[in-house]
Structures are given as structure tokens and as C-alpha cells.
Coordinates of C-alpha atoms in Angstrom, one line a residue:
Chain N
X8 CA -11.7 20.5 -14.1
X9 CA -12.9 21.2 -10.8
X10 CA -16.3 22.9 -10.2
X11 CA -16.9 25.6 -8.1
X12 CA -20.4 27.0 -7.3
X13 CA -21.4 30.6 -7.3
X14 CA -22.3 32.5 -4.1
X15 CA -19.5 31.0 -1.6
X16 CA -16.5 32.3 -0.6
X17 CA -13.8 31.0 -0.8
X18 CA -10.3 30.4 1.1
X19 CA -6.6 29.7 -0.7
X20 CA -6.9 26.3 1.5
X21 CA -10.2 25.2 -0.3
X22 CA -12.5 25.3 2.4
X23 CA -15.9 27.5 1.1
X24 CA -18.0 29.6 3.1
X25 CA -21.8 30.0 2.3
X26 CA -23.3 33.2 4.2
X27 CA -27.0 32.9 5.6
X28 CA -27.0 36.1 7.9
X29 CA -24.9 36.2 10.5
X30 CA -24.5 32.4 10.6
X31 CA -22.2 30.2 8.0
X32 CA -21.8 26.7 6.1
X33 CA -18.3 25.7 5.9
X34 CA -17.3 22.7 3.7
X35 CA -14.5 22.0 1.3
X36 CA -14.3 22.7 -2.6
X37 CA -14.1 20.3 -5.7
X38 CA -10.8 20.8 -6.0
X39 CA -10.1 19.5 -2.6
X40 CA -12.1 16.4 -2.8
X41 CA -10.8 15.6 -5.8
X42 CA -7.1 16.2 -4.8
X43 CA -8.0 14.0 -1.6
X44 CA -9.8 10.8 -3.3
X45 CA -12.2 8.9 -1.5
X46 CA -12.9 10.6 2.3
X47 CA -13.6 8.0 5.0
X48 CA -13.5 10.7 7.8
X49 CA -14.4 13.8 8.9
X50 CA -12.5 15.2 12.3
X51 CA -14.9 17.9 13.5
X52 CA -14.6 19.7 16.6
X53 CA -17.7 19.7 19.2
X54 CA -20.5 22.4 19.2
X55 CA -19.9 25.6 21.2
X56 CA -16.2 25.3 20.5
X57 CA -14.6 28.3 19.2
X58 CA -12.7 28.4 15.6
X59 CA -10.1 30.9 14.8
X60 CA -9.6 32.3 11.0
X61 CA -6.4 30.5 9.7
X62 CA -6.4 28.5 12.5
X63 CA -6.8 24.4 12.1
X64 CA -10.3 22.8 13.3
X65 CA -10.2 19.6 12.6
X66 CA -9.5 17.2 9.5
X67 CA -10.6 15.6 6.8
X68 CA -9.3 11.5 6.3
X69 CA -9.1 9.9 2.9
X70 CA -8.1 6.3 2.4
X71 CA -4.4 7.5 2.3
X72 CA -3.4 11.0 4.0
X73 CA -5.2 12.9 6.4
X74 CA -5.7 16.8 5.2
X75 CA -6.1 19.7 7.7
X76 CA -9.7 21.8 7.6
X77 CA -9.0 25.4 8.1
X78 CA -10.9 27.7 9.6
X79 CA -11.7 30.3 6.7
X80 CA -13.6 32.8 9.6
X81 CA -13.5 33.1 12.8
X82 CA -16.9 31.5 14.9
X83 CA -18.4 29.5 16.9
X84 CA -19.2 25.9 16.2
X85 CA -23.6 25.8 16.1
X86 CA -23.7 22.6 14.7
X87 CA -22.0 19.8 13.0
X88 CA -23.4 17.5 9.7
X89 CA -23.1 14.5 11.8
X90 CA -24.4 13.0 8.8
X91 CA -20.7 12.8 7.2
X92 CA -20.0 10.3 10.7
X93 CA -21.7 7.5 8.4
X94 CA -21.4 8.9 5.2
X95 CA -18.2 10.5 4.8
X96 CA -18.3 10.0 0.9
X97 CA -20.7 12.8 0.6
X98 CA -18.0 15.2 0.5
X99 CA -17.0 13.7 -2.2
X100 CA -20.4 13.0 -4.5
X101 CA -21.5 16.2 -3.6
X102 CA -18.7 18.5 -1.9
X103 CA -21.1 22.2 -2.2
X104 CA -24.3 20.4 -0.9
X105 CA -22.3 18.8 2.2
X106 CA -21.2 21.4 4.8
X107 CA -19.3 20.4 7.8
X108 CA -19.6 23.0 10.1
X109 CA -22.7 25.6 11.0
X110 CA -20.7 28.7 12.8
X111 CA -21.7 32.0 14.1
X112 CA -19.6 34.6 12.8
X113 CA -18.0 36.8 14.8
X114 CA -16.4 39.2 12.4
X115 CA -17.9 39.3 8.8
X116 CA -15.7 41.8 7.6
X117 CA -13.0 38.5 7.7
X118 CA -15.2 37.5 4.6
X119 CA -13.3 40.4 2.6
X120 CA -10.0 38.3 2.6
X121 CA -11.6 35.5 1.0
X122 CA -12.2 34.8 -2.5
X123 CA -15.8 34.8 -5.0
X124 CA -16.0 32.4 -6.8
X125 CA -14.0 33.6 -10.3
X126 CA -11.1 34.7 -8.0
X127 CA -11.0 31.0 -7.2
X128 CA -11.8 29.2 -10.5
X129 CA -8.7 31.5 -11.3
X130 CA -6.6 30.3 -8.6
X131 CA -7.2 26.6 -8.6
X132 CA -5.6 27.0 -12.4
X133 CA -3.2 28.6 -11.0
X134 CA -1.9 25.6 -8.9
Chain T
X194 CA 17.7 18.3 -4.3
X195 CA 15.3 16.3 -6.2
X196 CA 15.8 12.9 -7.0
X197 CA 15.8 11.6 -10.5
X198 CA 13.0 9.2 -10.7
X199 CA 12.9 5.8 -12.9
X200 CA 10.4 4.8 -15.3
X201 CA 8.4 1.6 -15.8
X202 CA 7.9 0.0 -19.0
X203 CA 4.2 0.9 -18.3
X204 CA 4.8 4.6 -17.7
X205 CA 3.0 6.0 -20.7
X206 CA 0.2 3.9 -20.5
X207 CA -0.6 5.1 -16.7
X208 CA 0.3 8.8 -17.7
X209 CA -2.6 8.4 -20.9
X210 CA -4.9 7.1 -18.5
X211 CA -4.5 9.7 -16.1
X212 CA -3.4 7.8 -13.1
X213 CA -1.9 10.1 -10.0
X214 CA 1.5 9.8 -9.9
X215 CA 3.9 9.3 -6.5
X216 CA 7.3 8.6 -6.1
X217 CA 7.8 4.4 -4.7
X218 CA 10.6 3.0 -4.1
X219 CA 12.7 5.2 -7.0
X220 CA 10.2 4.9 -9.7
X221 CA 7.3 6.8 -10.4
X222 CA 4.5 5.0 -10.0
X223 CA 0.4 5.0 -10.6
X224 CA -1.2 5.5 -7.3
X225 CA -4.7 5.1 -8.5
X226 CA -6.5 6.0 -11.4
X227 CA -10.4 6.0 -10.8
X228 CA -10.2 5.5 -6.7
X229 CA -8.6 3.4 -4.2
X230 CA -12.0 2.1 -3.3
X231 CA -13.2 1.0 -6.7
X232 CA -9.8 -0.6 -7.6
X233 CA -9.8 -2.7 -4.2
X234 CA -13.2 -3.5 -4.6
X235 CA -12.8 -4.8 -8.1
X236 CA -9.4 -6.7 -6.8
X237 CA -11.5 -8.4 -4.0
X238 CA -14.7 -9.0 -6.1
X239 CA -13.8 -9.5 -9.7
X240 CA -10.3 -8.7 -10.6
X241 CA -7.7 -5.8 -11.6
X242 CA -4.0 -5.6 -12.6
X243 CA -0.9 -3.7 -10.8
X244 CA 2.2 -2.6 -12.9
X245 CA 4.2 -3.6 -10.5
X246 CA 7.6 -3.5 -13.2
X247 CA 9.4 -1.6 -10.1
X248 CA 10.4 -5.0 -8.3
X249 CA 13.6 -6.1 -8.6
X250 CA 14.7 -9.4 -10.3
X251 CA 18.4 -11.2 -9.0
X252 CA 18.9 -14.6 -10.5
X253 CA 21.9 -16.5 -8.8
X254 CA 23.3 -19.4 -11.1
X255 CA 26.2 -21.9 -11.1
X256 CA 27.4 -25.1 -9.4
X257 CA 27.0 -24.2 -5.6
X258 CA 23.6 -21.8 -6.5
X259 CA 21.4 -23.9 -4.0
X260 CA 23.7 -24.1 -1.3
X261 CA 24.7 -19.9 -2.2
X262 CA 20.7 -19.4 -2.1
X263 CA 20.3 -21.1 1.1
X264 CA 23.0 -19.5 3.3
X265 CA 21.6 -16.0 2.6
X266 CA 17.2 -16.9 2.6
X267 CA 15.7 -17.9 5.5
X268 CA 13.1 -20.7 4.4
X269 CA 14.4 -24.3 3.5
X270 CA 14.8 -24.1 -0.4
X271 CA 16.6 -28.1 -0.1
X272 CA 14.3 -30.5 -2.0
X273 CA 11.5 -28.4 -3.4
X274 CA 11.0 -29.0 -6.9
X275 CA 12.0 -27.1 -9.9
X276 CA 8.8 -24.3 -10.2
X277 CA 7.9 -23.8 -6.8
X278 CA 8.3 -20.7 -4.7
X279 CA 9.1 -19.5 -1.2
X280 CA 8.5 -16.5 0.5
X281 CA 11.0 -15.8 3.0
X282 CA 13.8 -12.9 4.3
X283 CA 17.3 -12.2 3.9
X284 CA 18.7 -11.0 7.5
X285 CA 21.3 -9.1 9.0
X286 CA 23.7 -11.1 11.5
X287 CA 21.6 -9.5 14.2
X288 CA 18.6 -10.7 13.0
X289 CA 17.3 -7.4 11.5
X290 CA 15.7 -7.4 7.9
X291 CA 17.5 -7.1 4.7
X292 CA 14.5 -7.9 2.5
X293 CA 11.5 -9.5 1.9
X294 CA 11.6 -11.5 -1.0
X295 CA 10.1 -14.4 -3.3
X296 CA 12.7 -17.2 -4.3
X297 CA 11.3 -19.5 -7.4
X298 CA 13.3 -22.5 -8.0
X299 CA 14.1 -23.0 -11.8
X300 CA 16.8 -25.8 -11.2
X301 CA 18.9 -26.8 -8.2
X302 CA 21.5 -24.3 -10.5
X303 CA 19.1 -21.4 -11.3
X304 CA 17.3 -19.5 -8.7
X305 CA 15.3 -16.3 -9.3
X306 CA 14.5 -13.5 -6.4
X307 CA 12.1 -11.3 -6.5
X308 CA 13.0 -8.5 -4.3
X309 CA 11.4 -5.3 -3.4
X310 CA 12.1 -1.6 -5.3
X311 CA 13.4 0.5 -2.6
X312 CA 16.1 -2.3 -1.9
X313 CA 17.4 -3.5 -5.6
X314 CA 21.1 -1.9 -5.0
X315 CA 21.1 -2.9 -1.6
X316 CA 20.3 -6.5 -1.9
X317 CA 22.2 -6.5 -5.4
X318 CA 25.0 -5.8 -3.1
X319 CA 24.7 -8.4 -0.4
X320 CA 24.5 -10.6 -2.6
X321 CA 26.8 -10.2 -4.4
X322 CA 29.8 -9.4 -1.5
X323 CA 28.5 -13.0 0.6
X324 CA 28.8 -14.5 -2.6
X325 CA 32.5 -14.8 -2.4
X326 CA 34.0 -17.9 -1.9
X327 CA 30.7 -19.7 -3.3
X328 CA 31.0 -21.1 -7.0
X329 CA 27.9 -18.8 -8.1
X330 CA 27.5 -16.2 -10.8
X331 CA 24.8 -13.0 -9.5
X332 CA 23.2 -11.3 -11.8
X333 CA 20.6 -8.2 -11.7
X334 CA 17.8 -8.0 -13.9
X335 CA 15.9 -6.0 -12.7
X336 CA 16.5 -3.3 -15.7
X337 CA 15.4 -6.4 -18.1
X338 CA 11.9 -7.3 -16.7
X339 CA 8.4 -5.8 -16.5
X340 CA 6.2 -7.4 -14.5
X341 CA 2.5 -7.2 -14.0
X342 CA 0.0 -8.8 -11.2
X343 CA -3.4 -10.1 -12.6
X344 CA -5.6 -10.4 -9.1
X345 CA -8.9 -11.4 -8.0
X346 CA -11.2 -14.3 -8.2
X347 CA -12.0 -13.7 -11.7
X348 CA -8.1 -13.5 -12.4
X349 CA -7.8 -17.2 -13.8
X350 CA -10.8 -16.9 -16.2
X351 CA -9.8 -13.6 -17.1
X352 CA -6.4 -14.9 -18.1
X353 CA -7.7 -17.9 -20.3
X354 CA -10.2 -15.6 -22.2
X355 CA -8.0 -12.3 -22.6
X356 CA -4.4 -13.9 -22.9
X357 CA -5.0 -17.5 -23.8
X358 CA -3.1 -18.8 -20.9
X359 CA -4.6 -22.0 -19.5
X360 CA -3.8 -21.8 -15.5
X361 CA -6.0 -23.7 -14.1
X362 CA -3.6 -26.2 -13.4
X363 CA -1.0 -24.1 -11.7
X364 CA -0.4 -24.5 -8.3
X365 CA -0.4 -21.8 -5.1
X366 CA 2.8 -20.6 -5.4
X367 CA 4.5 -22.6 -8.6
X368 CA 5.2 -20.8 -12.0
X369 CA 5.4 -21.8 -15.6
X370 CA 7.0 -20.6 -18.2
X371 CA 4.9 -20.4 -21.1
X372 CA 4.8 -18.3 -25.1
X373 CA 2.1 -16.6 -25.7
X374 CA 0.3 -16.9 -28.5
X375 CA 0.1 -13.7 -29.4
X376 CA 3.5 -13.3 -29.6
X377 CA 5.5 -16.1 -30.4
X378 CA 9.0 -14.1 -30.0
X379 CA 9.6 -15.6 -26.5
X380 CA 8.7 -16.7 -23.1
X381 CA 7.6 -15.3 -19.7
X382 CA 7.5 -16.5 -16.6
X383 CA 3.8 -16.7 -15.1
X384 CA 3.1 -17.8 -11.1
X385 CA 0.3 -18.2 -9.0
X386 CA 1.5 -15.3 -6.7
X387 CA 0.4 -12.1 -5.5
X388 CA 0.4 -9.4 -2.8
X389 CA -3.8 -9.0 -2.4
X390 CA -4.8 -11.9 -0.5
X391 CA -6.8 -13.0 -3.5
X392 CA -6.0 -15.6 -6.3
X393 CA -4.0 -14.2 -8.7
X394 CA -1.2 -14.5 -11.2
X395 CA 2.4 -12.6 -11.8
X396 CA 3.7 -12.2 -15.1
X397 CA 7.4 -11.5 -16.0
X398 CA 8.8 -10.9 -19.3
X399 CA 10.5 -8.3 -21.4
X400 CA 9.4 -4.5 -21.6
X401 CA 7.8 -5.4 -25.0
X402 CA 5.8 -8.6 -24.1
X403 CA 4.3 -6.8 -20.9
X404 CA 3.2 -4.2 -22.6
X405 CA 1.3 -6.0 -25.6
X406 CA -0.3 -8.2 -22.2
X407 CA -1.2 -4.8 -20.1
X408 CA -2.6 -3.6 -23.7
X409 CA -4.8 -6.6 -23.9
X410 CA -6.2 -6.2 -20.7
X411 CA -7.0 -2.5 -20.9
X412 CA -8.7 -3.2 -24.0
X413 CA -10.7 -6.2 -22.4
X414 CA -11.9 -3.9 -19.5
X415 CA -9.7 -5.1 -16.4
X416 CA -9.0 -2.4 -14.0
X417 CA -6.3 -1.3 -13.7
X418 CA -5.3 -0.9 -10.2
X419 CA -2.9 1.1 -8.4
X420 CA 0.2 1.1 -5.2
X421 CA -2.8 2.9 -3.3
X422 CA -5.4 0.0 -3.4
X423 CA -2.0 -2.5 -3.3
X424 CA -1.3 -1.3 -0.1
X425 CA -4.9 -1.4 1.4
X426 CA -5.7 -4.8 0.1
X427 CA -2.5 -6.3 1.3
X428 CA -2.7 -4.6 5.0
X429 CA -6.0 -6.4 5.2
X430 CA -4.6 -9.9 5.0
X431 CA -1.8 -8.9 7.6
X432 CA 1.6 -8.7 4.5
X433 CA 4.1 -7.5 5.5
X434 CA 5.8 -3.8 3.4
X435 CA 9.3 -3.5 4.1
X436 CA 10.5 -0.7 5.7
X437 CA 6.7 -0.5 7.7
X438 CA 6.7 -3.8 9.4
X439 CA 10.0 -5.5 8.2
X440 CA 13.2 -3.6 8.3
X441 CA 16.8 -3.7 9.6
X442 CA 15.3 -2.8 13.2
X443 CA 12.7 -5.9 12.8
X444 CA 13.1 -9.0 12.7
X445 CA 10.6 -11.3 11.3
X446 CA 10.4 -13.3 14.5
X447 CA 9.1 -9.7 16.0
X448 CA 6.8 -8.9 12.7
X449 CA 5.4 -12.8 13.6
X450 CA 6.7 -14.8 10.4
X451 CA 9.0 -16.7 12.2
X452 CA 7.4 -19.4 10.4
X453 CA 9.4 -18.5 7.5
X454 CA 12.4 -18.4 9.1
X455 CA 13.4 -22.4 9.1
X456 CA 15.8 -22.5 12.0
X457 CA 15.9 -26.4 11.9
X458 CA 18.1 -26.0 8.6
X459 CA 21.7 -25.8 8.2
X460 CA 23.5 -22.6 9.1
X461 CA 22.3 -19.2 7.1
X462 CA 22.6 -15.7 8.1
X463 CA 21.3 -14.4 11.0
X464 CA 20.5 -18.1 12.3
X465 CA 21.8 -17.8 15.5
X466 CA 19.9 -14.0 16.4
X467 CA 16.8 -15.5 15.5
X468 CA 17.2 -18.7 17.5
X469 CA 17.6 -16.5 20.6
X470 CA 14.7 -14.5 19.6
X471 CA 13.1 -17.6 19.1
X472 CA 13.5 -19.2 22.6
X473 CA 14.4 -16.1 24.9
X474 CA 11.3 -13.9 23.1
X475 CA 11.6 -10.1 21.5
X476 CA 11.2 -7.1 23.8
X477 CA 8.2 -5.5 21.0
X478 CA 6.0 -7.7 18.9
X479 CA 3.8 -6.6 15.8
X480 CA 0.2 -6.1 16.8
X481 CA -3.4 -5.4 14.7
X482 CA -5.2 -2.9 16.8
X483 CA -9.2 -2.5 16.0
X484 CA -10.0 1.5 17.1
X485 CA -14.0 2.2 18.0
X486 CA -14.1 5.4 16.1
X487 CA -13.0 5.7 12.2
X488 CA -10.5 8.1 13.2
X489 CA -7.6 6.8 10.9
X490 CA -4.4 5.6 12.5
X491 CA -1.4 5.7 10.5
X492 CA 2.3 4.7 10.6
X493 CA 4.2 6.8 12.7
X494 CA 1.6 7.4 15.0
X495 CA 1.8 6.4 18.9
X496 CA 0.5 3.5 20.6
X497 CA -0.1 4.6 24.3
X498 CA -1.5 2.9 27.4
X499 CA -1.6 3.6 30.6
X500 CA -0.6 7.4 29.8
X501 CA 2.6 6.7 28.2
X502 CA 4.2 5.6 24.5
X503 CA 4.1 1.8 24.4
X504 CA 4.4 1.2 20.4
X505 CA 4.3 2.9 17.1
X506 CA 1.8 2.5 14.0
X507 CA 3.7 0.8 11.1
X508 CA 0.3 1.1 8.7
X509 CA -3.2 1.6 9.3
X510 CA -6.8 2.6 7.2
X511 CA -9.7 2.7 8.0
X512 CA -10.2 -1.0 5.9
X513 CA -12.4 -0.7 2.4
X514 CA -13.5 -4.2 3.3
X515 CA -15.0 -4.0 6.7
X516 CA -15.0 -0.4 7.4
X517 CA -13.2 -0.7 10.7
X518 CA -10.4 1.6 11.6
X519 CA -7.5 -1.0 12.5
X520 CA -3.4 -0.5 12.2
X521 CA -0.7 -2.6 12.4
X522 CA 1.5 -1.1 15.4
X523 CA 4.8 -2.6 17.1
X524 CA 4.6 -2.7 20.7
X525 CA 6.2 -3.4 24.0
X526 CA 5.6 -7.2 24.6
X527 CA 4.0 -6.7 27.6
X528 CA 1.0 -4.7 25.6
X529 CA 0.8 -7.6 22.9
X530 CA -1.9 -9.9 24.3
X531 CA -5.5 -9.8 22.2
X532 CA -7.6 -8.0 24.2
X533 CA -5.4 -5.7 25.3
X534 CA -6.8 -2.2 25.7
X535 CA -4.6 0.4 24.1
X536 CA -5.1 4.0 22.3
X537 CA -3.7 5.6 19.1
X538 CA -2.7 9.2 19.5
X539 CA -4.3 10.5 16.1
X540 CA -3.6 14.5 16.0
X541 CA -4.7 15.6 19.4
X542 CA -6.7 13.0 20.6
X543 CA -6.2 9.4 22.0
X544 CA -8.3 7.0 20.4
X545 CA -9.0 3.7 22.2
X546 CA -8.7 0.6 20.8
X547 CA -8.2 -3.4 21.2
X548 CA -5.6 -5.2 20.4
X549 CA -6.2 -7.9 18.0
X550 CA -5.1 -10.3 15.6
X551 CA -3.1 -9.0 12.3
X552 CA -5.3 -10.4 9.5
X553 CA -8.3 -8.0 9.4
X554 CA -9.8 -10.0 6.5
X555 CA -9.6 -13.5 5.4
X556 CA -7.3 -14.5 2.2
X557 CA -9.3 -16.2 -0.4
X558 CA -6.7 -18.1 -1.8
X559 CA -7.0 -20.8 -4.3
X560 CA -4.7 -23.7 -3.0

């Protein structure tokens, strides 16, 4: 049963998005880390570049597929966890305390089409 | 349309145990249960076990079955003794791949190929039609045995203490046919064989037997592993999966296991492509490339250089053992050298890399 933390949002691609004014984490859920098995790396795209709601950003490897990330708002890129360049596992051992991606939003209202957290619990049974 | 899959022997066993499921080769199989990187880890460090009951079993018998066997297998099968076994191909006329496949030797009138899943009908059927004329019987058994692989270096210890099989005798590639003792009913077939790069053993036997020896060690704690970590601890030591980098497009002088193809023997199929690949070269040679960044590169992906397609990925990971991003990749023979400086178009971006040799980590075989 995959966990899912309280306080993010979330998107029907199982990225989550954690709100700290008008800056955001973005990482990716239980669910996704355990439907990808062990991550050996993270595609992220450089600071300052823009991301675009629905739009792909960069991608996430496991040992055998590589899995598109995207982008759950629309922002720009402050700062990436470079820490996932060595340590790419981290998504996996601890997928809510690992972000990938700092961004400033440039439309919070885009945080109305994602899910809370029981509209996701619901939806990953769902699947 | 989807595709009726087939069953192992093993199937409820992997289902109980909660293994992820994939379709491979027409069977649905266990593509890992705890984690690719535990099972290759314990596979390269201790041991684990594969049901790997998908591949196919073709035993050619009669009068004529060495000469039979010989026309249609590329290694030189005259005067090996009864138990041992060669790994070679069966080719088109062109030189193109039919198979990869395992031929043991039980008499100069009883030869037993192991073949690969995706290719049981098709081989069944080559076989079978270059067969005429030869005093041979063919026969598929695919449908009769399970098979498991026991691998790693704890593999032979692991076998005495669980199963009561004393192996340390048996010889890099040989089998024995042996009854167990707990179960007296009948035989298998047991070789020092594998598709790891470690020691290792293969067991054949009925559905019934196999299952009472995958029971035995479950319950003894051995691992059991899954196609996923199969796959990445066989790339490592540069084998060869058909249809990646052996098919009917590549020849095994172009895949670089011309060594297995014994052109100094008497006629077989595909002799005389292979002697001209041999002597007047192949126009795209298989490749390792080592990438700088983990970026993973994977089959299907293109080899560029110099700002155009030179060669295509036939497998790649970023390896569990040394942590390197490296792929297998055909390529124009004129980008084959080591040390060549090539790149790997992964999504948007070209990655650059080196072109190396094809064994990213060292077998540890016990010969």
C-alpha cells in the first residue's frame, strides 16, 4: 500500500507538490517509486529554465525503463536536489523527504486541478 | 488483441511471493520480486535462483544425430565426450542468427538443445524441415521440462547443503544426471552452466521435481531472482540476448563470437557467409560504450558521431556492479575502435561516451 503524506498536492502522473509561499517542492509519490523499482537517475532540467503544467521536464531512470517527470505547475526552475546526482536511491527510501525541483510559481490557482492527499490515496486504488 | 500467455511450472509460487509480472518470450514471467539490485547483488555475492522453465528443450536422436546436429550448430560437436556442452548458433544461409543455443552431448545418438523462449516454434521448425533426408528423430520438449538456475559463488555449497547434490566435481560446462534423494521417483539433468557470469548450476527435470527443488530453496533462504537482475548480470559479462545483440540481421561474427562459429569443420549452415564475413570483415560490429554521465542508454537508442547516426543501442544500464552507465551498441565499423569517441542520443540530449570493450565486469567462473 503506497503511502502518501498530508499537505502536498498532488498530480494524476504522481509527481507531489509541497507549497512554501509562492515557491514549490516537486518530487514523486510512493506509488511511483514503488511502480519504478530501484532509481539510478534523475534527468533534471537546469536552473532558470522554465516548466510548463502538463508539460514533460525531465525524467526519472530506474534499472530498467526510464519514466517521464511532469510538470504538475507551471514555474521556474530555482534549484535542483543535486543530491539525487550521487544518490538517486533517495527517491526511493524516502520519496516525500526528496524533492527534485525548487520552482517559483507562476500561477497558484493551477494548484486547484491537482489533488489533496485523500483525492489521491483514492485514486492510486483506483489504478 | 491480447496474446494468450503461457505459464511456468513455477507460476504460483512467484504469484505467492509477489513477484512483478511481464510478458518474456510468451510466458509470463517474475521480473523481480524484492529489487533488481538486491537479487544481482545476492547473484554476484552469494547466490540466488531464476525459474527460468521458459527455455525450450529439442533433443535430436537416431543413427545420423551427430552428423544431423552438426550440419545445423555452429561449434565442432565431433569428438567431445558424452556430458559436455557447447554453446554455439544455428544460422541462416546468409549468416543471420536463428538462435542462440546450448548443445549437451548425452551420446554420439542423443543430443539435447537448449534453446531460447521467444524462438521454441521457430527453431522447432528448422529443425525439424533440415532434418529430412538425415536418419534422425526431433523431438520438442519443451512442454515436458522445468528448469531452474542456481547462481553465485555460494551456488555449489548451497547445492550440497539444501539439495544433497555433490557438485564439486562437475566440470565448467558438463552435466550429470543424478536422483535426488528426496525424491527417488526419477532423474534430472544438473550442469555447470548459467547466464550470470558467476558459477552456477542448471537443473532440468519434470514440473513436479522442480518444484519440490525451488520449494527447498525458498524454504532455505536463497533468493529468488528475477528476468530483471538476469538481464543486468548477464550484460555485465558481455552475453549475448537474442533478438538484442544476436538476430536474423546479426551474425555472430558481427556480435564478436566468431569464436563459436568453427569454420575449420565440415560444411554446416551458413558456413560459407560467415567465412566471407570472416576474411572480407562486417560493415557494423558490436561495441560496449562507457558514457560520463549516468544518463541511461538503452536499446533502441542512437549512436551518433560526428553529427550523424553511426549505430544503435542493443542493451544498456547503468551497471549495478560498477555504477558506470555503459551499453552494448552495433555500429559502423569504422566507429568500432576502443577509444573511439562517440555519443548516445538519450531523450533530447547527446551524451558522450568511449567506446570500449564488451565485458564491463569480469566472469568469476569456476573452471
Amino acid at each position: 500500500m503506497a503511502k502518501v503524506e498530508e499537505g502536498l498536492y498532488y498530480s494524476t502522473t504522481h509527481e507531489w507538490v509541497k507549497v512554501e509561499g509562492e515557491e514549490a517542492l516537486v518530487g514523486i509519490s510512493d506509488y511511483a517509486q514503488h511502480a519504478l523499482g530501484n532509481i539510478v537517475y534523475v534527468d533534471m532540467p537546469d536552473e532558470d529554465d522554465e516548466i510548463a503544467r502538463d508539460e514533460e521536464f525531465g525524467a526519472v531512470e530506474s534499472v530498467k525503463a526510464a519514466s517521464d517527470l511532469v510538470a504538475p505547475v507551471s514555474g521556474t526552475v530555482l534549484q535542483t536536489n543535486t543530491v539525487l546526482d550521487d544518490t538517486p536511491g533517495l527517491l526511493n527510501s524516502d520519496p516525500y523527504g526528496s524533492w527534485i525541483l525548487r520552482v517559483r510559481l507562476s500561477d497558484k490557482s493551477e494548484l486547484d486541478a491537482l489533488m489533496d492527499a485523500a483525492a489521491y490515496s483514492r485514486f492510486c486504488e483506483s489504478l | 488483441m491480447e496474446e494468450t500467455l503461457k505459464t511456468t511450472c513455477l507460476h504460483d509460487s512467484h504469484v505467492a511471493l509477489g513477484a512483478q509480472m511481464s510478458p518474456f518470450g510468451g510466458f509470463d514471467m517474475p521480473i523481480q520480486y524484492r529489487g533488481i539490485i538486491d537479487e544481482h547483488n545476492a547473484v554476484r555475492h552469494s547466490c540466488g535462483m531464476f525459474d527460468v522453465s521458459h527455455m525450450g528443450e529439442i533433443v535430436i536422436t537416431g543413427p545420423q544425430a551427430e552428423e544431423f546436429t552438426g550440419m545445423i550448430f555452429t561449434n565442432d560437436i565431433r569428438n567431445i565426450p558424452s556430458g559436455k556442452i557447447l554453446y554455439g548458433m544455428m544460422l541462416y544461409p546468409d549468416g543471420g542468427t536463428v538462435d542462440d543455443l546450448l548443445v549437451y552431448k548425452f551420446s554420439a545418438e542423443k543430443w539435447f538443445l537448449v534453446v531460447n523462449a521467444s524462438n521454441i516454434d521457430k527453431d522447432y521448425e528448422w529443425i525439424s524441415r533440415h532434418a529430412d533426408g538425415y536418419d534422425v528423430n526431433v523431438e520438442n520438449y519443451s512442454d515436458f521440462f522445468g528448469e531452474i538456475a542456481l547462481q553465485g559463488p555460494d551456488s555449489e555449497k548451497t547445492a550440497r547443503e539444501v539439495l544433497g547434490f555433490a557438485l564439486e566435481d562437475l566440470q565448467f560446462y558438463t552435466f550429470t544426471q543424478l536422483v535426488p534423494d528426496f525424491d527417488r521417483n526419477e532423474r534430472i539433468i544438473v550442469s555447470r552452466t548459467g547466464y550470470t557470469g558467476e558459477d552456477g548450476f542448471e537443473f532440468y527435470g519434470s514440473y513436479a521435481i522442480i518444484r519440490e527443488i525451488w520449494q527447498k530453496l525458498l524454504d532455505a533462504g536463497v533468493m529468488p531472482c528475477g528476468l530483471g537482475c538476469r538481464d543486468t548480470l548477464r550484460f555485465e559479462v558481455g552475453l549475448p540476448l537474442y533478438g538484442h545483440e544476436l538476430s536474423e540481421e546479426i551474425s555472430p561474427v558481427m556480435a564478436g563470437l566468431g569464436a563459436f562459429v568453427k569454420t575449420d569443420k565440415p560444411d554446416f549452415i551458413g558456413k560459407d557467409a560467415i567465412l566471407a564475413q570472416k576474411s572480407g570483415g562486417v560493415s557494423r560490429k558490436l561495441v560496449g560504450i562507457e558514457l560520463a554521465d549516468k544518463a541511461v542508454p538503452r536499446a533502441g537508442y542512437p549512436v551518433e558521431a560526428d553529427g550523424t547516426q553511426v549505430g544503435t543501442v542493443t542493451t544498456g544500464y547503468n551497471s549495478i556492479s560498477t555504477g558506470k552507465s555503459v551499453c552494448m551498441a552495433l555500429v559502423d565499423k569504422e566507429y568500432s575502435a576502443q577509444g573511439t569517441e562517440v555519443g548516445v542520443r538519450i531523450r533530447k540530449k547527446v551524451f558522450p561516451g568511449t567506446v570500449c570493450r564488451k565485458r564491463f565486469y569480469d566472469k568469476n567462473y569456476r573452471k
